[in-house]
Tab-separated table of N, CA and C in Angstrom:
chain	number	residue	atom	x	y	z
A	1064	GLU	N	37.917	-150.301	-49.266
A	1064	GLU	CA	37.337	-149.174	-49.987
A	1064	GLU	C	36.133	-148.602	-49.247
A	1065	ASP	N	35.329	-149.465	-48.680
A	1065	ASP	CA	34.164	-149.019	-47.933
A	1065	ASP	C	34.561	-148.156	-46.757
A	1066	HIS	N	35.702	-148.516	-46.126
A	1066	HIS	CA	36.200	-147.753	-44.999
A	1066	HIS	C	36.590	-146.330	-45.426
A	1067	ASN	N	37.215	-146.172	-46.594
A	1067	ASN	CA	37.587	-144.843	-47.104
A	1067	ASN	C	36.348	-143.989	-47.396
A	1068	PHE	N	35.291	-144.622	-47.942
A	1068	PHE	CA	34.060	-143.884	-48.233
A	1068	PHE	C	33.441	-143.343	-46.941
A	1069	THR	N	33.455	-144.142	-45.888
A	1069	THR	CA	32.911	-143.717	-44.601
A	1069	THR	C	33.692	-142.531	-44.056
A	1070	MET	N	34.982	-142.520	-44.260
A	1070	MET	CA	35.810	-141.418	-43.773
A	1070	MET	C	35.516	-140.130	-44.554
A	1071	LEU	N	35.184	-140.241	-45.839
A	1071	LEU	CA	34.917	-139.056	-46.653
A	1071	LEU	C	33.527	-138.481	-46.427
A	1072	ARG	N	32.599	-139.306	-46.025
A	1072	ARG	CA	31.222	-138.881	-45.864
A	1072	ARG	C	31.075	-137.677	-44.913
A	1073	PRO	N	31.635	-137.687	-43.687
A	1073	PRO	CA	31.494	-136.503	-42.827
A	1073	PRO	C	32.143	-135.256	-43.434
A	1074	THR	N	33.262	-135.427	-44.121
A	1074	THR	CA	33.931	-134.289	-44.748
A	1074	THR	C	33.049	-133.682	-45.823
A	1075	PHE	N	32.386	-134.508	-46.621
A	1075	PHE	CA	31.480	-134.037	-47.665
A	1075	PHE	C	30.297	-133.288	-47.043
A	1076	ALA	N	29.724	-133.807	-45.957
A	1076	ALA	CA	28.601	-133.153	-45.291
A	1076	ALA	C	29.009	-131.787	-44.757
A	1077	CYS	N	30.222	-131.692	-44.216
A	1077	CYS	CA	30.716	-130.399	-43.718
A	1077	CYS	C	30.869	-129.407	-44.855
A	1078	LEU	N	31.366	-129.863	-46.004
A	1078	LEU	CA	31.521	-128.984	-47.158
A	1078	LEU	C	30.169	-128.490	-47.655
A	1079	VAL	N	29.156	-129.368	-47.686
A	1079	VAL	CA	27.824	-128.959	-48.111
A	1079	VAL	C	27.281	-127.884	-47.163
A	1080	SER	N	27.477	-128.062	-45.863
A	1080	SER	CA	27.010	-127.065	-44.886
A	1080	SER	C	27.715	-125.733	-45.088
A	1081	LEU	N	29.029	-125.752	-45.323
A	1081	LEU	CA	29.775	-124.520	-45.552
A	1081	LEU	C	29.320	-123.828	-46.815
A	1082	VAL	N	29.124	-124.597	-47.888
A	1082	VAL	CA	28.672	-124.016	-49.147
A	1082	VAL	C	27.285	-123.401	-48.955
A	1083	SER	N	26.359	-124.106	-48.278
A	1083	SER	CA	25.010	-123.573	-48.041
A	1083	SER	C	25.068	-122.287	-47.247
A	1084	ALA	N	25.902	-122.249	-46.218
A	1084	ALA	CA	26.024	-121.049	-45.401
A	1084	ALA	C	26.590	-119.896	-46.212
A	1085	LYS	N	27.629	-120.159	-47.016
A	1085	LYS	CA	28.222	-119.100	-47.834
A	1085	LYS	C	27.228	-118.580	-48.859
A	1086	GLU	N	26.437	-119.492	-49.468
A	1086	GLU	CA	25.428	-119.060	-50.438
A	1086	GLU	C	24.368	-118.199	-49.771
A	1087	ALA	N	23.919	-118.591	-48.597
A	1087	ALA	CA	22.898	-117.818	-47.879
A	1087	ALA	C	23.412	-116.425	-47.552
A	1088	ILE	N	24.672	-116.333	-47.120
A	1088	ILE	CA	25.258	-115.038	-46.785
A	1088	ILE	C	25.468	-114.214	-48.046
A	1089	ALA	N	26.002	-114.840	-49.106
A	1089	ALA	CA	26.277	-114.119	-50.353
A	1089	ALA	C	25.000	-113.573	-50.980
A	1090	HIS	N	23.908	-114.303	-50.872
A	1090	HIS	CA	22.649	-113.859	-51.472
A	1090	HIS	C	21.784	-113.087	-50.494
A	1091	ASN	N	22.290	-112.869	-49.284
A	1091	ASN	CA	21.563	-112.141	-48.253
A	1091	ASN	C	20.166	-112.706	-48.043
A	1092	ASP	N	20.069	-114.033	-48.184
A	1092	ASP	CA	18.793	-114.701	-47.975
A	1092	ASP	C	18.426	-114.672	-46.513
A	1093	SER	N	17.138	-114.778	-46.237
A	1093	SER	CA	16.701	-114.852	-44.848
A	1093	SER	C	16.655	-116.315	-44.434
A	1094	LEU	N	17.761	-117.005	-44.699
A	1094	LEU	CA	17.872	-118.407	-44.312
A	1094	LEU	C	18.789	-118.526	-43.116
A	1095	ALA	N	18.512	-119.499	-42.300
A	1095	ALA	CA	19.417	-119.828	-41.213
A	1095	ALA	C	19.695	-121.315	-41.311
A	1096	LEU	N	20.886	-121.698	-40.986
A	1096	LEU	CA	21.245	-123.102	-41.064
A	1096	LEU	C	21.189	-123.704	-39.682
A	1097	ASP	N	20.485	-124.842	-39.587
A	1097	ASP	CA	20.458	-125.504	-38.307
A	1097	ASP	C	21.736	-126.330	-38.167
A	1098	LEU	N	21.904	-126.980	-37.054
A	1098	LEU	CA	23.137	-127.715	-36.824
A	1098	LEU	C	23.331	-128.826	-37.821
A	1099	GLY	N	22.275	-129.329	-38.420
A	1099	GLY	CA	22.393	-130.402	-39.413
A	1099	GLY	C	22.732	-129.883	-40.795
A	1100	GLY	N	22.795	-128.583	-40.991
A	1100	GLY	CA	23.150	-128.025	-42.290
A	1100	GLY	C	21.965	-127.863	-43.217
A	1101	LEU	N	20.751	-128.122	-42.757
A	1101	LEU	CA	19.581	-127.997	-43.609
A	1101	LEU	C	18.962	-126.617	-43.420
A	1102	PRO	N	18.688	-125.902	-44.512
A	1102	PRO	CA	18.128	-124.560	-44.367
A	1102	PRO	C	16.679	-124.614	-43.886
A	1103	HIS	N	16.295	-123.606	-43.097
A	1103	HIS	CA	14.896	-123.417	-42.741
A	1103	HIS	C	14.605	-121.922	-42.752
A	1104	GLN	N	13.373	-121.584	-43.000
A	1104	GLN	CA	12.974	-120.186	-43.174
A	1104	GLN	C	12.740	-119.523	-41.818
A	1105	HIS	N	13.298	-118.297	-41.642
A	1105	HIS	CA	13.015	-117.488	-40.457
A	1105	HIS	C	11.735	-116.706	-40.716
A	1106	SER	N	10.979	-116.432	-39.681
A	1106	SER	CA	9.809	-115.582	-39.810
A	1106	SER	C	10.284	-114.130	-39.886
A	1107	THR	N	9.952	-113.446	-40.991
A	1107	THR	CA	10.368	-112.060	-41.149
A	1107	THR	C	9.160	-111.129	-41.181
A	1108	ALA	N	8.024	-111.584	-40.687
A	1108	ALA	CA	6.833	-110.746	-40.660
A	1108	ALA	C	7.074	-109.547	-39.750
A	1109	PRO	N	6.765	-108.335	-40.236
A	1109	PRO	CA	6.972	-107.153	-39.407
A	1109	PRO	C	6.037	-107.146	-38.201
A	1110	VAL	N	6.509	-106.554	-37.129
A	1110	VAL	CA	5.710	-106.407	-35.921
A	1110	VAL	C	5.087	-105.016	-35.951
A	1111	THR	N	3.761	-104.956	-35.987
A	1111	THR	CA	3.051	-103.687	-36.052
A	1111	THR	C	2.966	-103.055	-34.675
A	1112	ILE	N	3.261	-101.767	-34.608
A	1112	ILE	CA	3.216	-101.000	-33.368
A	1112	ILE	C	1.976	-100.104	-33.427
A	1113	PRO	N	1.092	-100.171	-32.435
A	1113	PRO	CA	-0.059	-99.264	-32.450
A	1113	PRO	C	0.376	-97.808	-32.248
A	1114	PHE	N	-0.350	-96.886	-32.881
A	1114	PHE	CA	-0.033	-95.465	-32.729
A	1114	PHE	C	-1.322	-94.676	-32.527
A	1115	THR	N	-1.163	-93.485	-31.958
A	1115	THR	CA	-2.276	-92.574	-31.719
A	1115	THR	C	-2.001	-91.274	-32.466
A	1116	THR	N	-2.972	-90.794	-33.213
A	1116	THR	CA	-2.822	-89.526	-33.927
A	1116	THR	C	-3.103	-88.369	-32.980
A	1117	LEU	N	-2.163	-87.443	-32.907
A	1117	LEU	CA	-2.313	-86.243	-32.078
A	1117	LEU	C	-2.844	-85.061	-32.891
A	1118	SER	N	-2.501	-85.041	-34.184
A	1118	SER	CA	-2.964	-83.974	-35.072
A	1118	SER	C	-2.841	-84.472	-36.506
A	1119	ARG	N	-3.870	-84.163	-37.313
A	1119	ARG	CA	-3.821	-84.514	-38.741
A	1119	ARG	C	-4.724	-83.544	-39.481
A	1120	GLY	N	-4.241	-83.037	-40.615
A	1120	GLY	CA	-5.077	-82.148	-41.392
A	1120	GLY	C	-4.312	-81.387	-42.440
A	1121	GLU	N	-4.945	-80.291	-42.900
A	1121	GLU	CA	-4.376	-79.465	-43.961
A	1121	GLU	C	-3.892	-78.106	-43.482
A	1122	TRP	N	-4.117	-77.777	-42.216
A	1122	TRP	CA	-3.795	-76.441	-41.734
A	1122	TRP	C	-2.832	-76.514	-40.575
A	1123	SER	N	-1.762	-75.708	-40.633
A	1123	SER	CA	-0.757	-75.673	-39.582
A	1123	SER	C	-0.031	-74.338	-39.612
A	1124	GLY	N	0.510	-73.949	-38.470
A	1124	GLY	CA	1.377	-72.776	-38.412
A	1124	GLY	C	2.780	-73.095	-38.907
A	1125	PHE	N	3.097	-74.389	-39.015
A	1125	PHE	CA	4.388	-74.803	-39.550
A	1125	PHE	C	4.216	-75.004	-41.048
A	1126	THR	N	5.035	-74.343	-41.858
A	1126	THR	CA	4.840	-74.357	-43.320
A	1126	THR	C	5.897	-75.161	-44.070
A	1127	GLY	N	6.898	-75.677	-43.370
A	1127	GLY	CA	7.978	-76.388	-44.042
A	1127	GLY	C	7.701	-77.865	-44.247
A	1128	LYS	N	8.658	-78.504	-44.898
A	1128	LYS	CA	8.635	-79.954	-45.095
A	1128	LYS	C	9.425	-80.570	-43.958
A	1129	LEU	N	8.884	-81.651	-43.348
A	1129	LEU	CA	9.545	-82.200	-42.177
A	1129	LEU	C	9.098	-83.643	-41.928
A	1130	ALA	N	10.037	-84.484	-41.549
A	1130	ALA	CA	9.752	-85.823	-41.040
A	1130	ALA	C	10.750	-86.023	-39.897
A	1131	THR	N	10.244	-85.963	-38.671
A	1131	THR	CA	11.131	-86.007	-37.519
A	1131	THR	C	10.442	-86.658	-36.332
A	1132	SER	N	11.224	-86.900	-35.284
A	1132	SER	CA	10.687	-87.459	-34.048
A	1132	SER	C	11.130	-86.609	-32.867
A	1133	PHE	N	10.298	-86.609	-31.835
A	1133	PHE	CA	10.589	-85.900	-30.601
A	1133	PHE	C	10.635	-86.917	-29.462
A	1134	ASP	N	11.687	-86.818	-28.641
A	1134	ASP	CA	11.806	-87.734	-27.506
A	1134	ASP	C	11.842	-87.000	-26.182
A	1135	ASN	N	11.460	-85.689	-26.210
A	1135	ASN	CA	11.384	-84.948	-24.935
A	1135	ASN	C	10.303	-83.868	-25.037
A	1136	LYS	N	9.751	-83.556	-23.889
A	1136	LYS	CA	8.619	-82.634	-23.802
A	1136	LYS	C	8.979	-81.216	-24.241
A	1137	GLY	N	10.180	-80.747	-23.879
A	1137	GLY	CA	10.577	-79.383	-24.206
A	1137	GLY	C	10.595	-79.113	-25.705
A	1138	ASP	N	11.283	-79.963	-26.460
A	1138	ASP	CA	11.357	-79.779	-27.920
A	1138	ASP	C	9.984	-79.914	-28.567
A	1139	PHE	N	9.199	-80.899	-28.099
A	1139	PHE	CA	7.876	-81.088	-28.672
A	1139	PHE	C	6.972	-79.897	-28.370
A	1140	ALA	N	7.025	-79.368	-27.167
A	1140	ALA	CA	6.196	-78.215	-26.801
A	1140	ALA	C	6.541	-76.990	-27.662
A	1141	LYS	N	7.826	-76.770	-27.924
A	1141	LYS	CA	8.240	-75.651	-28.791
A	1141	LYS	C	7.683	-75.836	-30.201
A	1142	PHE	N	7.794	-77.056	-30.725
A	1142	PHE	CA	7.264	-77.319	-32.066
A	1142	PHE	C	5.748	-77.169	-32.085
A	1143	TRP	N	5.072	-77.698	-31.070
A	1143	TRP	CA	3.605	-77.618	-31.007
A	1143	TRP	C	3.143	-76.166	-30.996
A	1144	ALA	N	3.878	-75.293	-30.330
A	1144	ALA	CA	3.519	-73.869	-30.271
A	1144	ALA	C	3.566	-73.234	-31.663
A	1145	ILE	N	4.466	-73.686	-32.503
A	1145	ILE	CA	4.547	-73.175	-33.883
A	1145	ILE	C	3.420	-73.778	-34.720
A	1146	HIS	N	3.205	-75.090	-34.599
A	1146	HIS	CA	2.224	-75.820	-35.400
A	1146	HIS	C	0.781	-75.425	-35.083
A	1147	SER	N	0.438	-75.380	-33.833
A	1147	SER	CA	-0.954	-75.260	-33.389
A	1147	SER	C	-1.466	-73.828	-33.552
A	1148	ARG	N	-2.303	-73.605	-34.586
A	1148	ARG	CA	-2.894	-72.302	-34.849
A	1148	ARG	C	-4.379	-72.461	-35.043
A	1149	PRO	N	-5.231	-71.850	-34.260
A	1149	PRO	CA	-4.913	-71.103	-33.057
A	1149	PRO	C	-4.300	-72.013	-31.997
A	1150	PRO	N	-3.622	-71.421	-31.024
A	1150	PRO	CA	-2.915	-72.236	-30.042
A	1150	PRO	C	-3.836	-73.191	-29.284
A	1151	HIS	N	-3.404	-74.437	-29.178
A	1151	HIS	CA	-4.087	-75.467	-28.411
A	1151	HIS	C	-3.113	-76.020	-27.379
A	1152	GLN	N	-3.636	-76.626	-26.355
A	1152	GLN	CA	-2.797	-77.225	-25.316
A	1152	GLN	C	-1.945	-78.346	-25.919
A	1153	VAL	N	-0.706	-78.457	-25.453
A	1153	VAL	CA	0.197	-79.524	-25.908
A	1153	VAL	C	-0.407	-80.869	-25.488
A	1154	PRO	N	-0.518	-81.824	-26.428
A	1154	PRO	CA	-1.073	-83.140	-26.083
A	1154	PRO	C	-0.260	-83.827	-24.989
A	1155	ASP	N	-0.937	-84.669	-24.229
A	1155	ASP	CA	-0.295	-85.405	-23.148
A	1155	ASP	C	0.518	-86.566	-23.723
A	1156	VAL	N	1.815	-86.551	-23.473
A	1156	VAL	CA	2.719	-87.607	-23.942
A	1156	VAL	C	3.642	-87.982	-22.789
A	1157	ASP	N	3.770	-89.270	-22.525
A	1157	ASP	CA	4.705	-89.759	-21.506
A	1157	ASP	C	6.021	-90.079	-22.213
A	1158	PHE	N	6.938	-89.113	-22.254
A	1158	PHE	CA	8.180	-89.289	-23.000
A	1158	PHE	C	9.108	-90.325	-22.374
A	1159	GLY	N	8.806	-90.802	-21.190
A	1159	GLY	CA	9.556	-91.912	-20.614
A	1159	GLY	C	9.173	-93.240	-21.256
A	1160	ARG	N	7.998	-93.261	-21.911
A	1160	ARG	CA	7.509	-94.487	-22.531
A	1160	ARG	C	7.087	-94.315	-23.988
A	1161	GLU	N	6.995	-93.058	-24.471
A	1161	GLU	CA	6.482	-92.816	-25.819
A	1161	GLU	C	7.373	-91.855	-26.592
A	1162	ARG	N	7.218	-91.900	-27.906
A	1162	ARG	CA	7.914	-91.011	-28.829
A	1162	ARG	C	6.873	-90.381	-29.733
A	1163	VAL	N	7.114	-89.131	-30.126
A	1163	VAL	CA	6.220	-88.423	-31.047
A	1163	VAL	C	6.929	-88.295	-32.390
A	1164	THR	N	6.185	-88.537	-33.443
A	1164	THR	CA	6.713	-88.376	-34.803
A	1164	THR	C	5.818	-87.396	-35.552
A	1165	ALA	N	6.442	-86.448	-36.240
A	1165	ALA	CA	5.710	-85.436	-37.005
A	1165	ALA	C	6.141	-85.511	-38.461
A	1166	ILE	N	5.136	-85.557	-39.351
A	1166	ILE	CA	5.419	-85.574	-40.792
A	1166	ILE	C	4.615	-84.445	-41.424
A	1167	PHE	N	5.321	-83.539	-42.087
A	1167	PHE	CA	4.716	-82.399	-42.758
A	1167	PHE	C	5.164	-82.411	-44.217
A	1168	TRP	N	4.222	-82.244	-45.126
A	1168	TRP	CA	4.513	-82.299	-46.561
A	1168	TRP	C	4.926	-80.942	-47.122
A	1169	GLY	N	4.875	-79.910	-46.325
A	1169	GLY	CA	5.207	-78.567	-46.799
A	1169	GLY	C	3.960	-77.848	-47.285
A	1170	SER	N	4.106	-76.568	-47.580
A	1170	SER	CA	2.970	-75.771	-48.058
A	1170	SER	C	2.595	-76.144	-49.481
A	1171	LYS	N	1.302	-76.241	-49.707
A	1171	LYS	CA	0.757	-76.565	-51.027
A	1171	LYS	C	-0.179	-75.439	-51.438
A	1172	ALA	N	-0.351	-75.253	-52.758
A	1172	ALA	CA	-1.124	-74.121	-53.276
A	1172	ALA	C	-2.613	-74.415	-53.428
A	1173	SER	N	-3.061	-75.589	-52.970
A	1173	SER	CA	-4.493	-75.900	-53.068
A	1173	SER	C	-4.859	-76.947	-52.017
A	1174	THR	N	-6.165	-77.154	-51.885
A	1174	THR	CA	-6.645	-78.248	-51.049
A	1174	THR	C	-6.500	-79.552	-51.841
A	1175	GLY	N	-6.748	-80.649	-51.190
A	1175	GLY	CA	-6.736	-81.938	-51.887
A	1175	GLY	C	-5.481	-82.758	-51.669
A	1176	PHE	N	-4.427	-82.162	-51.145
A	1176	PHE	CA	-3.225	-82.922	-50.803
A	1176	PHE	C	-3.489	-83.607	-49.463
A	1177	ASN	N	-3.157	-84.870	-49.358
A	1177	ASN	CA	-3.467	-85.609	-48.138
A	1177	ASN	C	-2.259	-86.419	-47.693
A	1178	LEU	N	-2.005	-86.429	-46.398
A	1178	LEU	CA	-0.929	-87.211	-45.800
A	1178	LEU	C	-1.568	-88.123	-44.760
A	1179	ASN	N	-1.330	-89.430	-44.856
A	1179	ASN	CA	-1.954	-90.381	-43.955
A	1179	ASN	C	-0.952	-91.463	-43.524
A	1180	VAL	N	-0.627	-91.516	-42.227
A	1180	VAL	CA	0.237	-92.578	-41.718
A	1180	VAL	C	-0.543	-93.887	-41.781
A	1181	THR	N	0.052	-94.890	-42.429
A	1181	THR	CA	-0.628	-96.170	-42.604
A	1181	THR	C	-0.144	-97.237	-41.633
A	1182	SER	N	1.126	-97.145	-41.187
A	1182	SER	CA	1.608	-98.150	-40.238
A	1182	SER	C	2.899	-97.703	-39.570
A	1183	VAL	N	3.123	-98.280	-38.398
A	1183	VAL	CA	4.392	-98.163	-37.686
A	1183	VAL	C	4.796	-99.604	-37.395
A	1184	GLU	N	5.962	-100.009	-37.919
A	1184	GLU	CA	6.392	-101.401	-37.798
A	1184	GLU	C	7.846	-101.485	-37.365
A	1185	MET	N	8.131	-102.476	-36.516
A	1185	MET	CA	9.516	-102.747	-36.131
A	1185	MET	C	10.232	-103.250	-37.383
A	1186	THR	N	11.395	-102.689	-37.692
A	1186	THR	CA	12.154	-103.149	-38.853
A	1186	THR	C	12.889	-104.446	-38.541
A	1187	ASP	N	13.207	-104.668	-37.283
A	1187	ASP	CA	13.816	-105.907	-36.807
A	1187	ASP	C	13.224	-106.158	-35.435
A	1188	PRO	N	12.509	-107.280	-35.248
A	1188	PRO	CA	11.820	-107.511	-33.975
A	1188	PRO	C	12.713	-107.370	-32.744
A	1189	SER	N	14.011	-107.602	-32.895
A	1189	SER	CA	14.905	-107.470	-31.739
A	1189	SER	C	15.628	-106.131	-31.726
A	1190	GLY	N	15.351	-105.279	-32.740
A	1190	GLY	CA	16.090	-104.031	-32.861
A	1190	GLY	C	15.362	-102.827	-32.334
A	1191	PRO	N	16.068	-101.696	-32.271
A	1191	PRO	CA	15.511	-100.476	-31.691
A	1191	PRO	C	14.924	-99.510	-32.721
A	1192	GLU	N	14.600	-99.984	-33.946
A	1192	GLU	CA	14.165	-99.075	-34.995
A	1192	GLU	C	12.782	-99.451	-35.505
A	1193	VAL	N	11.980	-98.415	-35.812
A	1193	VAL	CA	10.692	-98.625	-36.449
A	1193	VAL	C	10.663	-97.890	-37.787
A	1194	ALA	N	9.800	-98.356	-38.664
A	1194	ALA	CA	9.546	-97.697	-39.938
A	1194	ALA	C	8.137	-97.127	-39.894
A	1195	VAL	N	8.026	-95.830	-40.135
A	1195	VAL	CA	6.726	-95.169	-40.207
A	1195	VAL	C	6.400	-95.035	-41.694
A	1196	SER	N	5.357	-95.734	-42.136
A	1196	SER	CA	4.934	-95.681	-43.536
A	1196	SER	C	3.737	-94.747	-43.653
A	1197	TYR	N	3.735	-93.961	-44.732
A	1197	TYR	CA	2.631	-93.024	-44.912
A	1197	TYR	C	2.368	-92.803	-46.385
A	1198	ASP	N	1.082	-92.510	-46.695
A	1198	ASP	CA	0.654	-92.213	-48.053
A	1198	ASP	C	0.589	-90.711	-48.238
A	1199	LEU	N	1.022	-90.273	-49.406
A	1199	LEU	CA	0.892	-88.876	-49.825
A	1199	LEU	C	0.003	-88.881	-51.065
A	1200	SER	N	-1.192	-88.313	-50.943
A	1200	SER	CA	-2.161	-88.326	-52.044
A	1200	SER	C	-2.191	-86.975	-52.721
A	1201	LEU	N	-2.090	-87.000	-54.029
A	1201	LEU	CA	-2.129	-85.786	-54.833
A	1201	LEU	C	-3.561	-85.488	-55.250
A	1202	PRO	N	-3.928	-84.204	-55.347
A	1202	PRO	CA	-5.295	-83.883	-55.777
A	1202	PRO	C	-5.472	-84.180	-57.269
A	1203	VAL	N	-6.601	-84.792	-57.591
A	1203	VAL	CA	-6.928	-85.095	-58.982
A	1203	VAL	C	-8.401	-84.758	-59.190
A	1204	GLY	N	-8.714	-84.102	-60.282
A	1204	GLY	CA	-10.110	-83.825	-60.592
A	1204	GLY	C	-10.675	-82.642	-59.842
A	1205	GLY	N	-12.018	-82.634	-59.722
A	1205	GLY	CA	-12.721	-81.519	-59.101
A	1205	GLY	C	-12.639	-81.524	-57.590
A	1206	GLY	N	-13.278	-80.529	-57.020
A	1206	GLY	CA	-13.329	-80.423	-55.573
A	1206	GLY	C	-12.082	-79.837	-54.941
A	1207	VAL	N	-11.208	-79.249	-55.760
A	1207	VAL	CA	-9.970	-78.665	-55.253
A	1207	VAL	C	-10.123	-77.145	-55.258
A	1208	PHE	N	-9.753	-76.529	-54.170
A	1208	PHE	CA	-9.863	-75.076	-54.041
A	1208	PHE	C	-8.477	-74.467	-53.861
A	1209	ARG	N	-8.314	-73.254	-54.374
A	1209	ARG	CA	-7.038	-72.551	-54.185
A	1209	ARG	C	-6.955	-72.061	-52.745
A	1210	ALA	N	-5.975	-72.555	-52.048
A	1210	ALA	CA	-5.721	-72.144	-50.658
A	1210	ALA	C	-4.357	-72.700	-50.273
A	1211	ILE	N	-3.655	-71.996	-49.453
A	1211	ILE	CA	-2.372	-72.494	-48.969
A	1211	ILE	C	-2.651	-73.493	-47.842
A	1212	THR	N	-2.196	-74.712	-48.022
A	1212	THR	CA	-2.434	-75.773	-47.035
A	1212	THR	C	-1.099	-76.388	-46.605
A	1213	GLN	N	-1.121	-77.069	-45.489
A	1213	GLN	CA	0.068	-77.731	-44.936
A	1213	GLN	C	-0.321	-79.150	-44.491
A	1214	PRO	N	-0.419	-80.109	-45.418
A	1214	PRO	CA	-0.816	-81.468	-45.039
A	1214	PRO	C	0.187	-82.059	-44.043
A	1215	HIS	N	-0.359	-82.681	-42.998
A	1215	HIS	CA	0.532	-83.178	-41.937
A	1215	HIS	C	-0.166	-84.247	-41.101
A	1216	GLN	N	0.646	-84.966	-40.326
A	1216	GLN	CA	0.130	-85.860	-39.292
A	1216	GLN	C	1.191	-85.976	-38.211
A	1217	ILE	N	0.744	-85.891	-36.960
A	1217	ILE	CA	1.625	-86.048	-35.794
A	1217	ILE	C	1.069	-87.233	-35.002
A	1218	ILE	N	1.936	-88.204	-34.705
A	1218	ILE	CA	1.503	-89.408	-34.002
A	1218	ILE	C	2.405	-89.682	-32.804
A	1219	LYS	N	1.927	-90.535	-31.905
A	1219	LYS	CA	2.771	-91.020	-30.812
A	1219	LYS	C	2.652	-92.537	-30.764
A	1220	PHE	N	3.740	-93.173	-30.321
A	1220	PHE	CA	3.785	-94.626	-30.188
A	1220	PHE	C	4.855	-94.971	-29.169
A	1221	LYS	N	5.006	-96.265	-28.880
A	1221	LYS	CA	5.947	-96.665	-27.830
A	1221	LYS	C	7.364	-96.193	-28.132
A	1222	LEU	N	8.118	-95.955	-27.093
A	1222	LEU	CA	9.472	-95.420	-27.201
A	1222	LEU	C	10.399	-96.418	-27.896
A	1223	VAL	N	11.093	-95.946	-28.928
A	1223	VAL	CA	12.140	-96.703	-29.634
A	1223	VAL	C	13.307	-95.750	-29.851
A	1224	GLU	N	14.467	-96.315	-30.214
A	1224	GLU	CA	15.658	-95.474	-30.415
A	1224	GLU	C	15.634	-94.701	-31.725
A	1225	ARG	N	15.259	-95.377	-32.825
A	1225	ARG	CA	15.356	-94.749	-34.148
A	1225	ARG	C	14.059	-94.918	-34.934
A	1226	VAL	N	13.829	-93.944	-35.814
A	1226	VAL	CA	12.661	-93.964	-36.682
A	1226	VAL	C	13.126	-93.704	-38.106
A	1227	LYS	N	12.637	-94.503	-39.038
A	1227	LYS	CA	12.867	-94.200	-40.453
A	1227	LYS	C	11.508	-93.993	-41.098
A	1228	PHE	N	11.489	-93.273	-42.222
A	1228	PHE	CA	10.234	-92.872	-42.848
A	1228	PHE	C	10.135	-93.478	-44.247
A	1229	ASN	N	8.946	-94.013	-44.570
A	1229	ASN	CA	8.689	-94.653	-45.857
A	1229	ASN	C	7.486	-94.004	-46.532
A	1230	PRO	N	7.721	-92.958	-47.358
A	1230	PRO	CA	6.588	-92.337	-48.044
A	1230	PRO	C	6.117	-93.194	-49.238
A	1231	ASN	N	4.834	-93.087	-49.533
A	1231	ASN	CA	4.228	-93.772	-50.670
A	1231	ASN	C	3.358	-92.751	-51.404
A	1232	TYR	N	3.753	-92.370	-52.621
A	1232	TYR	CA	3.030	-91.343	-53.365
A	1232	TYR	C	1.871	-91.979	-54.135
A	1233	LEU	N	0.673	-91.419	-53.944
A	1233	LEU	CA	-0.536	-91.911	-54.585
A	1233	LEU	C	-1.205	-90.787	-55.337
A	1234	ALA	N	-1.982	-91.127	-56.350
A	1234	ALA	CA	-2.867	-90.167	-57.023
A	1234	ALA	C	-4.280	-90.690	-56.839
A	1235	ILE	N	-5.162	-89.831	-56.333
A	1235	ILE	CA	-6.546	-90.289	-56.120
A	1235	ILE	C	-7.491	-89.603	-57.074
């Protein structure tokens, strides 16, 4: 009988490993199974990418709503010519190593609307995509004047393939 129990033991361990793996996959857990079948936690901390602001404010020649990226000088220069009022020189960007992202909230009927990029993070440390997170603040209380404004921010950061946008609406 002892011999039969020994023969079943490896089979039982294999079943436990399969069940653990299936549960991890079914629940989309951030677990990985080591060769022994014991779960351990993967580090899922986002990797922050430094960025430089090229333009931020309430005034622009571009009046629409937009969240986009530029990966070449020609397209960015055309957009900058529309945005920059009065015209300013196109910022220096090395498109072989950097990408430009522009976020515009559209025209607003007063001051007090604010757009602020808070972070640029790799969504997967081994992947080609970043998430650009930004706050959109609504005007509350006094100090607001009637004027047509275009809250926006244009940033540059290291070259990646894809960009996704994560807005966060705030009231201040």
